[in-house]
């Protein structure tokens, strides 16, 4: 069974979501020349998609790679508060230009030439495929009198939605996204069953794009209705309880020069301009004016009812959800990515002619303001008539449960007060008058049963050390389902009868991975002092009886942003590299995430973003000092905000890492806010348009802080680590601009710097299984090559 040992580590020496931005690094002159930023020839010379690294002795290549020469436009210079910043590669911001496509093709060819030298690539692909081929189930949920659940038989590109009349009944396929495209790149991103279980509203996206098209299916006949709802983004579908329609959120159609729109057979849209198809997944305009609509079943989208808009606040996003009793619709408004929101409500039963009465009236629904500021987060838990329970961080950075009566909106009371140490992650109303409450305690979930009215503790659920991946129940249900996993447990679904005298968890479904033996591994959690002394939790997964002699390749993963917690989870790719490459796998739960509540989040954002990098560097240093690895054997990895983390850290500590894997990273911190939903990220990063915040950003922006390590270090052999930058051609958070040019003639840089560009994929969501496997094999084969990791059967 999974064992976890806690101890306090002593350091021996000092030291999350979403727009288009370039993932490129600028090789700059030494600091003495950078003191004159108004001279672009001194500030920027060549482009190289890389970051800092360690010694070049482990490089698989004896000569620098033949990086393609990239056109420079020296005339593009931005002035930020009196500081001139050249941007000679601005032309790469157009992903549809022939020049950009040619550039990308050359980078793909360069990547292929390097990956062909990685001896473990095919072995990794084979082993990962073999181990990945196991049945995967998600927690079942009820609607009407039916049960629904998702299942993947093993290697299916996308998970499949099943329905059954009872837990013992024969399951039937309700919706199989794998039938919607030949290559599995059409994914199911939204699903909502009507209260009576007659209809399924489902949203599909293509090639990882955030744009979603919603369609409707009759559950009993499994027939697709005529309804098509387009230009949906960052939305759910919330049915009214009469099953006449659903709420959703959308943006205006992107402002392309479009001559006509074609609805394809898979339900996606093809934009036609001058006889050419355009791809909504690669548009780069800022997403503004998010609006809430109601779609009446069986009608054209042009007749949908506009329920809410706010032209004075174009950057806000909005969502609408119907309360469990069906009486109210709640309108949530978010200013950015901060965990704060407004809450308005509309009493649906008070609408004389129902929602349909607003059709054609050019009048918004009569929402009433309950919370009209952005001071805290409020998430609906349940309501009894006008008495509502919310989870909130109002004056409670670790979160608490509160109750308010709509009749007295100024009077709020605590139901479950804030805990001193643990974060209240979720609460679900069940069994009429009870709550299942999940806490995060030192990055591990704790599950409790409490009284709904008083908040009193009734029962502790005896779960293992790990992550609660889902809690499924309605308030009227006496039976709940709980999903659980950790580093060594792929997945268990528990069933619990709350009406029994003593609630008892029993295994409803357990995932077994053929060929995987959890007893081959051990898991520890350590607490590493950061630069300022704050203790940073880190999980370490390694083979049993590992010798701490510094000989092991090590993979350190981090995120550290947007209040997102990285808890224990099972990864086939990392199990394979741990077993066959002897890799020690680690997760550092650095500041910026939500592992210890809102204070932990704020301690790693805005002017304090450097804490994230210091925390991650300290975690890496601990792994070296404790004997798990050494710099030449240490690889760091992160995605999105974690890609930024990797870019900044290898700039700041070129001596500490031998390899870097940066997925879909935010690398240009001066321009990210200009594209798609990037403006929402300013809550974590700040914005270069404000002088004080520009000063924060320019200090760590990966694009603007690459220095030649051999010119900064006493060790003239110092260089950038072997680096792989990963993105996709449909990722509107990172374009395909891996600017990989040669460094200075006779430089010691021999470590390869390559970009892996995935076709027909986006920021990560909805990728088909084969693409997941191929990417894992490529990046870990690259890592194995440059770290000198040998294959062991």
mmCIF file of C-alpha atoms in Angstrom, residues 363-709:
data_model
loop_
_atom_site.group_PDB
_atom_site.id
_atom_site.type_symbol
_atom_site.label_atom_id
_atom_site.label_comp_id
_atom_site.label_asym_id
_atom_site.label_seq_id
_atom_site.Cartn_x
_atom_site.Cartn_y
_atom_site.Cartn_z
ATOM 1 C CA UNK A 363 -34.689 43.063 -22.118
ATOM 2 C CA UNK A 364 -32.288 41.343 -19.722
ATOM 3 C CA UNK A 365 -33.465 38.976 -16.992
ATOM 4 C CA UNK A 366 -34.260 40.778 -13.711
ATOM 5 C CA UNK A 367 -31.195 39.662 -11.762
ATOM 6 C CA UNK A 368 -30.905 40.878 -8.165
ATOM 7 C CA UNK A 369 -27.501 41.686 -6.689
ATOM 8 C CA UNK A 370 -26.421 39.549 -3.744
ATOM 9 C CA UNK A 371 -22.651 40.162 -3.879
ATOM 10 C CA UNK A 372 -21.767 43.177 -5.995
ATOM 11 C CA UNK A 373 -18.021 43.493 -5.463
ATOM 12 C CA UNK A 374 -14.864 41.527 -6.187
ATOM 13 C CA UNK A 375 -13.671 41.101 -2.612
ATOM 14 C CA UNK A 376 -14.054 37.339 -2.220
ATOM 15 C CA UNK A 377 -15.080 34.069 -3.851
ATOM 16 C CA UNK A 378 -18.585 32.635 -3.423
ATOM 17 C CA UNK A 379 -19.503 29.113 -4.606
ATOM 18 C CA UNK A 380 -23.052 27.806 -4.243
ATOM 19 C CA UNK A 381 -23.445 24.679 -2.097
ATOM 20 C CA UNK A 382 -27.218 24.373 -1.496
ATOM 21 C CA UNK A 383 -30.357 26.298 -0.627
ATOM 22 C CA UNK A 384 -33.564 25.779 1.324
ATOM 23 C CA UNK A 385 -35.909 28.265 -0.248
ATOM 24 C CA UNK A 386 -34.301 31.661 0.238
ATOM 25 C CA UNK A 387 -31.633 30.383 2.684
ATOM 26 C CA UNK A 388 -28.399 29.838 0.707
ATOM 27 C CA UNK A 389 -25.128 28.177 1.716
ATOM 28 C CA UNK A 390 -21.894 29.250 0.018
ATOM 29 C CA UNK A 391 -18.230 28.291 0.258
ATOM 30 C CA UNK A 392 -16.206 31.505 0.507
ATOM 31 C CA UNK A 393 -12.826 33.001 1.294
ATOM 32 C CA UNK A 394 -14.376 36.219 2.631
ATOM 33 C CA UNK A 395 -12.150 37.073 5.618
ATOM 34 C CA UNK A 396 -11.062 33.417 5.456
ATOM 35 C CA UNK A 397 -8.032 32.648 3.234
ATOM 36 C CA UNK A 398 -8.437 28.915 4.093
ATOM 37 C CA UNK A 399 -12.160 29.126 3.136
ATOM 38 C CA UNK A 400 -15.308 28.497 5.175
ATOM 39 C CA UNK A 401 -19.038 27.795 4.734
ATOM 40 C CA UNK A 402 -21.501 30.629 5.267
ATOM 41 C CA UNK A 403 -25.268 31.050 5.057
ATOM 42 C CA UNK A 404 -27.407 33.994 4.016
ATOM 43 C CA UNK A 405 -31.144 34.495 3.549
ATOM 44 C CA UNK A 406 -32.082 36.374 0.392
ATOM 45 C CA UNK A 407 -34.677 38.190 2.471
ATOM 46 C CA UNK A 408 -31.854 39.595 4.640
ATOM 47 C CA UNK A 409 -28.906 39.900 2.222
ATOM 48 C CA UNK A 410 -26.830 41.884 4.683
ATOM 49 C CA UNK A 411 -26.798 39.171 7.346
ATOM 50 C CA UNK A 412 -24.309 36.329 6.842
ATOM 51 C CA UNK A 413 -23.458 33.606 9.373
ATOM 52 C CA UNK A 414 -20.685 30.992 9.540
ATOM 53 C CA UNK A 415 -21.717 27.342 9.275
ATOM 54 C CA UNK A 416 -18.230 25.809 9.160
ATOM 55 C CA UNK A 417 -15.595 28.321 10.310
ATOM 56 C CA UNK A 418 -12.199 28.624 8.664
ATOM 57 C CA UNK A 419 -9.701 25.989 9.788
ATOM 58 C CA UNK A 420 -6.360 27.123 11.179
ATOM 59 C CA UNK A 421 -4.300 24.793 8.966
ATOM 60 C CA UNK A 422 -6.352 23.026 6.304
ATOM 61 C CA UNK A 423 -8.017 24.425 3.184
ATOM 62 C CA UNK A 424 -11.754 23.787 2.765
ATOM 63 C CA UNK A 425 -11.742 22.681 -0.871
ATOM 64 C CA UNK A 426 -15.345 21.615 -1.452
ATOM 65 C CA UNK A 427 -18.694 20.845 0.148
ATOM 66 C CA UNK A 428 -21.523 18.769 -1.346
ATOM 67 C CA UNK A 429 -25.045 18.602 0.107
ATOM 68 C CA UNK A 430 -26.198 14.971 0.408
ATOM 69 C CA UNK A 431 -28.740 12.753 2.156
ATOM 70 C CA UNK A 432 -31.162 15.679 2.653
ATOM 71 C CA UNK A 433 -29.438 17.332 5.632
ATOM 72 C CA UNK A 434 -25.767 16.384 5.470
ATOM 73 C CA UNK A 435 -22.591 17.658 3.840
ATOM 74 C CA UNK A 436 -19.587 15.795 2.489
ATOM 75 C CA UNK A 437 -16.678 18.174 3.053
ATOM 76 C CA UNK A 438 -13.202 17.840 1.542
ATOM 77 C CA UNK A 439 -10.181 19.531 3.114
ATOM 78 C CA UNK A 440 -6.633 19.821 1.793
ATOM 79 C CA UNK A 441 -4.178 19.078 4.589
ATOM 80 C CA UNK A 442 -0.494 19.423 3.667
ATOM 81 C CA UNK A 443 -1.436 18.720 0.022
ATOM 82 C CA UNK A 444 -3.452 15.574 0.871
ATOM 83 C CA UNK A 445 -7.243 15.344 0.970
ATOM 84 C CA UNK A 446 -9.222 14.690 4.162
ATOM 85 C CA UNK A 447 -12.913 13.789 3.834
ATOM 86 C CA UNK A 448 -15.609 14.426 6.441
ATOM 87 C CA UNK A 449 -19.369 14.072 6.893
ATOM 88 C CA UNK A 450 -21.021 17.069 8.610
ATOM 89 C CA UNK A 451 -24.469 18.267 9.581
ATOM 90 C CA UNK A 452 -25.889 20.646 6.982
ATOM 91 C CA UNK A 453 -27.661 22.953 9.423
ATOM 92 C CA UNK A 454 -25.015 23.253 12.141
ATOM 93 C CA UNK A 455 -21.810 22.216 10.428
ATOM 94 C CA UNK A 456 -21.115 19.749 13.246
ATOM 95 C CA UNK A 457 -18.672 16.917 12.449
ATOM 96 C CA UNK A 458 -20.442 13.559 12.142
ATOM 97 C CA UNK A 459 -17.896 11.182 10.625
ATOM 98 C CA UNK A 460 -14.344 10.911 9.223
ATOM 99 C CA UNK A 461 -14.065 8.920 5.982
ATOM 100 C CA UNK A 462 -11.022 6.603 6.159
ATOM 101 C CA UNK A 463 -9.364 7.419 2.848
ATOM 102 C CA UNK A 464 -5.697 6.844 2.031
ATOM 103 C CA UNK A 465 -3.105 9.578 1.515
ATOM 104 C CA UNK A 466 -3.828 11.129 -1.842
ATOM 105 C CA UNK A 467 -6.402 13.061 -3.874
ATOM 106 C CA UNK A 468 -10.205 13.002 -3.897
ATOM 107 C CA UNK A 469 -10.854 13.343 -7.616
ATOM 108 C CA UNK A 470 -14.627 13.601 -7.399
ATOM 109 C CA UNK A 471 -17.648 13.482 -5.090
ATOM 110 C CA UNK A 472 -20.905 12.590 -6.805
ATOM 111 C CA UNK A 473 -24.357 12.870 -5.215
ATOM 112 C CA UNK A 474 -27.476 14.968 -5.243
ATOM 113 C CA UNK A 475 -28.940 16.352 -2.055
ATOM 114 C CA UNK A 476 -31.790 13.851 -2.189
ATOM 115 C CA UNK A 477 -29.413 10.882 -2.609
ATOM 116 C CA UNK A 478 -28.484 8.709 0.377
ATOM 117 C CA UNK A 479 -25.697 7.032 -1.597
ATOM 118 C CA UNK A 480 -22.571 8.873 -2.670
ATOM 119 C CA UNK A 481 -19.640 8.009 -4.933
ATOM 120 C CA UNK A 482 -16.083 9.174 -4.239
ATOM 121 C CA UNK A 483 -13.159 9.066 -6.667
ATOM 122 C CA UNK A 484 -9.650 8.663 -5.263
ATOM 123 C CA UNK A 485 -6.102 8.351 -6.613
ATOM 124 C CA UNK A 486 -2.472 8.998 -5.718
ATOM 125 C CA UNK A 487 0.993 8.446 -7.153
ATOM 126 C CA UNK A 488 0.722 4.666 -6.804
ATOM 127 C CA UNK A 489 -3.054 4.100 -6.939
ATOM 128 C CA UNK A 490 -4.405 4.677 -10.477
ATOM 129 C CA UNK A 491 -7.988 5.025 -9.309
ATOM 130 C CA UNK A 492 -10.583 3.772 -6.861
ATOM 131 C CA UNK A 493 -14.281 4.671 -6.856
ATOM 132 C CA UNK A 494 -15.903 4.217 -3.463
ATOM 133 C CA UNK A 495 -19.623 3.829 -2.806
ATOM 134 C CA UNK A 496 -21.036 4.851 0.561
ATOM 135 C CA UNK A 497 -24.553 4.417 1.964
ATOM 136 C CA UNK A 498 -25.088 7.401 4.250
ATOM 137 C CA UNK A 499 -28.361 6.006 5.548
ATOM 138 C CA UNK A 500 -26.572 3.158 7.273
ATOM 139 C CA UNK A 501 -25.994 3.435 11.029
ATOM 140 C CA UNK A 502 -22.280 3.939 10.379
ATOM 141 C CA UNK A 503 -21.308 5.202 6.908
ATOM 142 C CA UNK A 504 -19.016 2.621 5.362
ATOM 143 C CA UNK A 505 -16.882 3.069 2.257
ATOM 144 C CA UNK A 506 -16.852 0.069 -0.035
ATOM 145 C CA UNK A 507 -14.976 -0.274 -3.289
ATOM 146 C CA UNK A 508 -17.374 0.177 -6.175
ATOM 147 C CA UNK A 509 -14.740 -0.003 -8.891
ATOM 148 C CA UNK A 510 -10.949 -0.259 -8.686
ATOM 149 C CA UNK A 511 -8.528 0.332 -11.520
ATOM 150 C CA UNK A 512 -5.841 -2.284 -12.040
ATOM 151 C CA UNK A 513 -2.883 -1.583 -14.317
ATOM 152 C CA UNK A 514 -1.414 -4.843 -15.654
ATOM 153 C CA UNK A 515 2.348 -4.931 -15.190
ATOM 154 C CA UNK A 516 2.422 -2.217 -12.512
ATOM 155 C CA UNK A 517 3.532 -3.180 -8.991
ATOM 156 C CA UNK A 518 3.180 -0.335 -6.495
ATOM 157 C CA UNK A 519 5.473 -2.125 -4.042
ATOM 158 C CA UNK A 520 8.413 -1.299 -6.335
ATOM 159 C CA UNK A 521 8.165 2.347 -5.263
ATOM 160 C CA UNK A 522 8.195 4.566 -2.206
ATOM 161 C CA UNK A 523 6.721 8.029 -1.696
ATOM 162 C CA UNK A 524 8.038 10.615 0.739
ATOM 163 C CA UNK A 525 6.958 14.145 1.494
ATOM 164 C CA UNK A 526 9.587 16.609 2.662
ATOM 165 C CA UNK A 527 9.363 20.278 3.654
ATOM 166 C CA UNK A 528 12.180 22.318 2.137
ATOM 167 C CA UNK A 529 13.127 25.799 3.397
ATOM 168 C CA UNK A 530 12.980 28.350 0.592
ATOM 169 C CA UNK A 531 15.288 31.349 0.269
ATOM 170 C CA UNK A 532 13.257 33.290 2.870
ATOM 171 C CA UNK A 533 12.855 30.287 5.202
ATOM 172 C CA UNK A 534 9.259 29.395 4.274
ATOM 173 C CA UNK A 535 8.793 25.593 4.222
ATOM 174 C CA UNK A 536 7.854 24.249 0.781
ATOM 175 C CA UNK A 537 6.211 20.803 0.607
ATOM 176 C CA UNK A 538 7.623 18.401 -1.970
ATOM 177 C CA UNK A 539 6.625 14.846 -2.864
ATOM 178 C CA UNK A 540 9.424 12.479 -3.885
ATOM 179 C CA UNK A 541 8.569 9.248 -5.723
ATOM 180 C CA UNK A 542 11.460 6.821 -6.125
ATOM 181 C CA UNK A 543 12.317 3.160 -6.363
ATOM 182 C CA UNK A 544 12.445 1.239 -3.113
ATOM 183 C CA UNK A 545 15.691 1.278 -1.157
ATOM 184 C CA UNK A 546 17.131 4.039 -3.330
ATOM 185 C CA UNK A 547 20.752 4.925 -2.593
ATOM 186 C CA UNK A 548 21.327 8.633 -1.977
ATOM 187 C CA UNK A 549 24.614 8.882 -3.847
ATOM 188 C CA UNK A 550 23.610 11.583 -6.336
ATOM 189 C CA UNK A 551 23.661 9.200 -9.261
ATOM 190 C CA UNK A 552 19.981 9.184 -10.177
ATOM 191 C CA UNK A 553 18.330 11.139 -12.955
ATOM 192 C CA UNK A 554 15.669 13.311 -11.369
ATOM 193 C CA UNK A 555 12.541 15.011 -12.750
ATOM 194 C CA UNK A 556 11.209 17.987 -10.759
ATOM 195 C CA UNK A 557 7.748 19.288 -11.667
ATOM 196 C CA UNK A 558 6.103 22.539 -10.562
ATOM 197 C CA UNK A 559 3.293 24.981 -11.313
ATOM 198 C CA UNK A 560 2.846 27.698 -8.675
ATOM 199 C CA UNK A 561 0.062 29.954 -9.876
ATOM 200 C CA UNK A 562 -3.605 30.885 -10.096
ATOM 201 C CA UNK A 563 -4.563 29.268 -6.781
ATOM 202 C CA UNK A 564 -4.197 25.797 -8.364
ATOM 203 C CA UNK A 565 -3.047 22.936 -6.122
ATOM 204 C CA UNK A 566 -0.956 20.076 -7.521
ATOM 205 C CA UNK A 567 -1.973 17.036 -5.472
ATOM 206 C CA UNK A 568 -0.845 13.378 -5.812
ATOM 207 C CA UNK A 569 -1.942 11.757 -9.082
ATOM 208 C CA UNK A 570 -1.081 8.662 -11.101
ATOM 209 C CA UNK A 571 0.996 9.144 -14.254
ATOM 210 C CA UNK A 572 1.815 6.247 -16.571
ATOM 211 C CA UNK A 573 4.674 8.136 -18.235
ATOM 212 C CA UNK A 574 6.357 8.891 -14.934
ATOM 213 C CA UNK A 575 5.883 5.348 -13.644
ATOM 214 C CA UNK A 576 7.626 4.086 -16.797
ATOM 215 C CA UNK A 577 10.622 6.422 -16.496
ATOM 216 C CA UNK A 578 10.930 5.648 -12.781
ATOM 217 C CA UNK A 579 11.015 1.899 -13.457
ATOM 218 C CA UNK A 580 13.034 1.742 -16.677
ATOM 219 C CA UNK A 581 15.246 4.845 -16.465
ATOM 220 C CA UNK A 582 15.707 4.961 -12.689
ATOM 221 C CA UNK A 583 14.235 8.475 -12.556
ATOM 222 C CA UNK A 584 13.272 10.036 -9.229
ATOM 223 C CA UNK A 585 10.051 11.993 -9.785
ATOM 224 C CA UNK A 586 9.215 15.006 -7.580
ATOM 225 C CA UNK A 587 6.468 17.628 -7.275
ATOM 226 C CA UNK A 588 7.294 20.880 -5.493
ATOM 227 C CA UNK A 589 4.172 22.594 -4.139
ATOM 228 C CA UNK A 590 5.546 26.103 -4.444
ATOM 229 C CA UNK A 591 3.825 29.366 -3.552
ATOM 230 C CA UNK A 592 1.366 30.811 -6.038
ATOM 231 C CA UNK A 593 -0.788 27.675 -5.887
ATOM 232 C CA UNK A 594 -3.699 26.985 -3.565
ATOM 233 C CA UNK A 595 -2.096 24.322 -1.362
ATOM 234 C CA UNK A 596 -2.381 26.489 1.754
ATOM 235 C CA UNK A 597 -5.183 28.812 0.797
ATOM 236 C CA UNK A 598 -5.360 32.319 -0.566
ATOM 237 C CA UNK A 599 -2.388 33.641 1.426
ATOM 238 C CA UNK A 600 -0.195 30.969 -0.213
ATOM 239 C CA UNK A 601 -1.537 32.005 -3.595
ATOM 240 C CA UNK A 602 -0.895 35.717 -3.044
ATOM 241 C CA UNK A 603 2.616 35.006 -1.742
ATOM 242 C CA UNK A 604 3.543 33.851 -5.260
ATOM 243 C CA UNK A 605 1.818 36.407 -7.458
ATOM 244 C CA UNK A 606 2.204 39.989 -8.681
ATOM 245 C CA UNK A 607 5.185 41.699 -6.979
ATOM 246 C CA UNK A 608 5.929 38.444 -5.106
ATOM 247 C CA UNK A 609 6.198 36.207 -8.198
ATOM 248 C CA UNK A 610 9.930 35.757 -7.579
ATOM 249 C CA UNK A 611 8.995 33.612 -4.542
ATOM 250 C CA UNK A 612 7.788 30.922 -6.981
ATOM 251 C CA UNK A 613 11.174 30.749 -8.659
ATOM 252 C CA UNK A 614 13.051 30.848 -5.348
ATOM 253 C CA UNK A 615 10.883 28.007 -4.002
ATOM 254 C CA UNK A 616 11.493 25.845 -7.074
ATOM 255 C CA UNK A 617 15.222 26.504 -7.071
ATOM 256 C CA UNK A 618 15.379 25.629 -3.356
ATOM 257 C CA UNK A 619 13.559 22.351 -4.047
ATOM 258 C CA UNK A 620 16.088 21.527 -6.772
ATOM 259 C CA UNK A 621 18.987 22.350 -4.470
ATOM 260 C CA UNK A 622 17.560 20.072 -1.793
ATOM 261 C CA UNK A 623 17.433 17.144 -4.238
ATOM 262 C CA UNK A 624 21.126 17.658 -4.970
ATOM 263 C CA UNK A 625 22.145 18.211 -1.355
ATOM 264 C CA UNK A 626 20.142 15.219 -0.075
ATOM 265 C CA UNK A 627 21.855 12.948 -2.609
ATOM 266 C CA UNK A 628 18.938 12.156 -4.884
ATOM 267 C CA UNK A 629 20.622 13.658 -7.936
ATOM 268 C CA UNK A 630 23.173 16.183 -9.158
ATOM 269 C CA UNK A 631 22.778 19.143 -11.529
ATOM 270 C CA UNK A 632 23.885 17.243 -14.623
ATOM 271 C CA UNK A 633 21.183 14.658 -13.897
ATOM 272 C CA UNK A 634 18.390 17.059 -12.898
ATOM 273 C CA UNK A 635 15.515 17.905 -15.256
ATOM 274 C CA UNK A 636 12.751 20.406 -14.506
ATOM 275 C CA UNK A 637 9.297 20.366 -16.090
ATOM 276 C CA UNK A 638 6.192 22.538 -16.064
ATOM 277 C CA UNK A 639 3.265 23.549 -18.243
ATOM 278 C CA UNK A 640 1.481 26.854 -18.947
ATOM 279 C CA UNK A 641 2.255 28.925 -15.826
ATOM 280 C CA UNK A 642 4.645 26.067 -15.031
ATOM 281 C CA UNK A 643 6.296 26.653 -18.410
ATOM 282 C CA UNK A 644 6.957 30.219 -17.300
ATOM 283 C CA UNK A 645 8.376 28.761 -14.069
ATOM 284 C CA UNK A 646 10.821 26.591 -16.020
ATOM 285 C CA UNK A 647 11.845 29.464 -18.302
ATOM 286 C CA UNK A 648 12.523 31.852 -15.431
ATOM 287 C CA UNK A 649 14.404 29.286 -13.327
ATOM 288 C CA UNK A 650 16.791 28.200 -16.047
ATOM 289 C CA UNK A 651 17.521 31.853 -16.732
ATOM 290 C CA UNK A 652 18.273 32.519 -13.079
ATOM 291 C CA UNK A 653 20.243 29.348 -12.277
ATOM 292 C CA UNK A 654 22.109 28.048 -15.349
ATOM 293 C CA UNK A 655 24.325 25.935 -13.103
ATOM 294 C CA UNK A 656 21.548 23.901 -11.488
ATOM 295 C CA UNK A 657 19.831 21.996 -14.311
ATOM 296 C CA UNK A 658 20.843 19.560 -17.003
ATOM 297 C CA UNK A 659 17.541 19.519 -18.886
ATOM 298 C CA UNK A 660 14.355 21.586 -19.112
ATOM 299 C CA UNK A 661 10.925 20.641 -20.464
ATOM 300 C CA UNK A 662 8.622 23.661 -20.790
ATOM 301 C CA UNK A 663 5.079 23.003 -21.994
ATOM 302 C CA UNK A 664 2.933 25.755 -23.526
ATOM 303 C CA UNK A 665 4.607 28.374 -21.360
ATOM 304 C CA UNK A 666 3.822 32.053 -20.933
ATOM 305 C CA UNK A 667 7.218 33.458 -21.912
ATOM 306 C CA UNK A 668 6.662 37.053 -23.059
ATOM 307 C CA UNK A 669 5.464 38.764 -19.895
ATOM 308 C CA UNK A 670 5.158 42.157 -21.603
ATOM 309 C CA UNK A 671 2.563 41.232 -24.252
ATOM 310 C CA UNK A 672 0.608 38.189 -22.998
ATOM 311 C CA UNK A 673 -2.379 40.353 -21.993
ATOM 312 C CA UNK A 674 -3.022 41.463 -25.573
ATOM 313 C CA UNK A 675 -4.275 38.134 -26.906
ATOM 314 C CA UNK A 676 -7.450 36.043 -26.395
ATOM 315 C CA UNK A 677 -8.055 35.580 -22.639
ATOM 316 C CA UNK A 678 -4.597 36.742 -21.539
ATOM 317 C CA UNK A 679 -6.015 39.906 -19.986
ATOM 318 C CA UNK A 680 -7.488 37.721 -17.231
ATOM 319 C CA UNK A 681 -4.009 36.613 -16.165
ATOM 320 C CA UNK A 682 -2.999 40.079 -15.023
ATOM 321 C CA UNK A 683 -4.480 39.229 -11.597
ATOM 322 C CA UNK A 684 -1.536 36.883 -11.062
ATOM 323 C CA UNK A 685 1.148 38.597 -13.125
ATOM 324 C CA UNK A 686 0.348 42.278 -13.413
ATOM 325 C CA UNK A 687 0.385 44.222 -16.678
ATOM 326 C CA UNK A 688 3.259 45.941 -18.492
ATOM 327 C CA UNK A 689 1.012 48.911 -19.267
ATOM 328 C CA UNK A 690 1.399 49.975 -15.614
ATOM 329 C CA UNK A 691 4.875 51.251 -14.789
ATOM 330 C CA UNK A 692 5.232 49.564 -11.389
ATOM 331 C CA UNK A 693 4.053 46.236 -12.775
ATOM 332 C CA UNK A 694 6.307 46.567 -15.820
ATOM 333 C CA UNK A 695 9.219 46.720 -13.400
ATOM 334 C CA UNK A 696 8.111 43.424 -11.799
ATOM 335 C CA UNK A 697 7.667 41.701 -15.148
ATOM 336 C CA UNK A 698 10.828 42.807 -16.925
ATOM 337 C CA UNK A 699 12.941 41.375 -14.095
ATOM 338 C CA UNK A 700 11.875 37.772 -14.772
ATOM 339 C CA UNK A 701 10.174 37.647 -18.195
ATOM 340 C CA UNK A 702 11.895 34.617 -19.809
ATOM 341 C CA UNK A 703 11.897 36.256 -23.234
ATOM 342 C CA UNK A 704 13.778 39.275 -21.951
ATOM 343 C CA UNK A 705 16.206 37.764 -19.448
ATOM 344 C CA UNK A 706 18.270 35.169 -21.262
ATOM 345 C CA UNK A 707 21.990 35.809 -20.739
ATOM 346 C CA UNK A 708 24.884 33.860 -22.123
ATOM 347 C CA UNK A 709 25.912 31.740 -19.125
#
